[in-house]
Short mmCIF file of C-alpha atoms in Angstrom, two decimals:
data_model
loop_
_atom_site.label_atom_id
_atom_site.label_comp_id
_atom_site.label_asym_id
_atom_site.label_seq_id
_atom_site.Cartn_x
_atom_site.Cartn_y
_atom_site.Cartn_z
CA MET A 3 133.59 90.44 83.14
CA THR A 4 136.00 91.19 85.94
CA LEU A 5 136.09 94.25 88.14
CA VAL A 6 139.31 95.39 86.44
CA THR A 7 137.52 95.25 83.08
CA ASP A 8 134.52 97.07 84.51
CA ILE A 9 136.74 99.82 85.91
CA HIS A 10 138.53 100.14 82.59
CA ASP A 11 135.21 100.36 80.73
CA ALA A 12 133.84 102.90 83.23
CA CYS A 13 136.91 105.09 82.74
CA ARG A 14 136.13 105.32 79.03
CA VAL A 15 132.59 106.61 79.68
CA LEU A 16 133.13 108.31 83.02
CA PRO A 17 131.69 111.70 81.99
CA GLN A 18 128.40 109.97 81.13
CA LEU A 19 128.11 107.98 84.37
CA ASP A 20 125.58 109.29 86.87
CA GLY A 21 126.30 109.60 90.57
CA GLU A 22 124.64 106.30 91.46
CA SER A 23 126.71 104.38 88.90
CA ARG A 24 129.88 105.98 90.21
CA TYR A 25 128.87 105.17 93.78
CA GLN A 26 128.18 101.53 92.89
CA LEU A 27 131.53 101.19 91.12
CA ILE A 28 133.45 102.58 94.10
CA GLY A 29 131.41 100.29 96.34
CA ARG A 30 132.45 97.28 94.26
CA VAL A 31 136.09 98.33 94.50
CA LEU A 32 135.72 98.61 98.28
CA GLU A 33 134.09 95.18 98.48
CA ARG A 34 136.95 93.65 96.51
CA LEU A 35 139.60 95.28 98.69
CA GLU A 36 137.76 94.09 101.81
CA ALA A 37 137.64 90.58 100.34
CA TYR A 38 141.41 90.61 99.95
CA LEU A 39 141.80 91.53 103.60
CA CYS A 40 139.27 88.99 104.87
CA TYR A 41 140.26 86.01 102.75
CA ALA A 42 143.24 86.19 100.44
CA LEU A 43 145.56 88.11 102.76
CA LEU A 44 144.24 86.76 106.05
CA ASN A 45 147.45 84.89 106.90
CA VAL A 46 149.73 87.76 105.92
CA PRO A 47 151.26 89.46 108.98
CA ALA A 48 149.40 92.63 109.98
CA ASP A 49 152.44 94.82 109.46
CA LYS A 50 152.59 93.65 105.84
CA ARG A 51 148.96 94.47 105.06
CA TYR A 52 148.62 97.68 107.06
CA TRP A 53 148.69 99.81 103.91
CA LEU A 54 145.70 97.95 102.49
CA GLU A 55 143.80 98.18 105.78
CA ALA A 56 144.40 101.94 105.82
CA LEU A 57 143.22 102.27 102.22
CA VAL A 58 140.08 100.22 102.87
CA SER A 59 139.27 102.30 105.93
CA SER A 60 139.75 105.53 104.03
CA VAL A 61 137.62 104.40 101.09
CA ARG A 62 134.91 102.98 103.38
CA PHE A 63 134.33 106.39 104.94
CA SER A 64 134.64 108.30 101.67
CA VAL A 65 132.66 106.32 99.07
CA ALA A 66 130.08 109.07 98.55
CA GLU A 67 132.72 111.79 98.38
CA ILE A 68 134.84 109.81 95.93
CA ALA A 69 131.81 109.19 93.70
CA LEU A 70 131.13 112.94 93.58
CA LEU A 71 134.65 113.95 92.54
CA GLU A 72 135.22 115.84 89.32
CA THR A 73 135.61 113.51 86.36
CA GLN A 74 139.39 113.93 86.00
CA GLU A 75 140.03 113.38 89.71
CA LEU A 76 137.84 110.28 89.78
CA LEU A 77 139.49 109.00 86.62
CA ARG A 78 142.92 109.17 88.27
CA ILE A 79 141.63 107.28 91.30
CA LEU A 80 139.91 104.62 89.19
CA VAL A 81 143.06 104.05 87.13
CA GLU A 82 145.03 103.49 90.34
CA PHE A 83 142.34 101.13 91.70
CA GLU A 84 142.44 99.25 88.40
CA LYS A 85 146.21 98.79 88.71
CA LEU A 86 146.03 97.83 92.39
CA ILE A 87 143.30 95.24 91.91
CA GLY A 88 145.14 93.82 88.91
CA VAL A 89 148.29 93.41 90.99
CA LEU A 90 146.41 91.93 93.94
CA ASP A 91 144.65 89.50 91.59
CA GLU A 92 148.03 88.34 90.32
CA ILE A 93 149.58 88.09 93.77
CA THR A 94 146.71 86.15 95.28
CA GLY A 95 146.05 84.00 92.23
CA ALA A 96 142.50 85.24 91.83
CA VAL A 97 140.41 83.40 89.28
CA ASN A 98 137.44 85.04 87.55
CA GLY A 99 138.09 88.26 89.42
CA SER A 100 137.55 86.88 92.93
CA PRO A 101 140.28 86.72 95.55
CA ALA A 102 141.57 83.20 96.10
CA LEU A 103 141.54 81.67 99.54
CA HIS A 104 144.99 80.74 100.82
#
């Protein structure tokens, strides 16, 4: 299973997920975004990846807070993460849900 699939599945059962499961899911999203910055987008000029660096920084310092959001708020965020990771997977040519090295 890929992270996008896991996010999609989590969205369907979000009200039943406990805080630890939510925290772990957001942590996995953060790890994936960091992987894009460290590997797949490494050679992209800084001014072109600034938005992703800002997002990663924001998520890094807010994982616990994000995990504790009300279900509907967290659902909206997860749907956007699902879309973003799907797009980044396509752009970077990720295989099996892992960012490709370029």
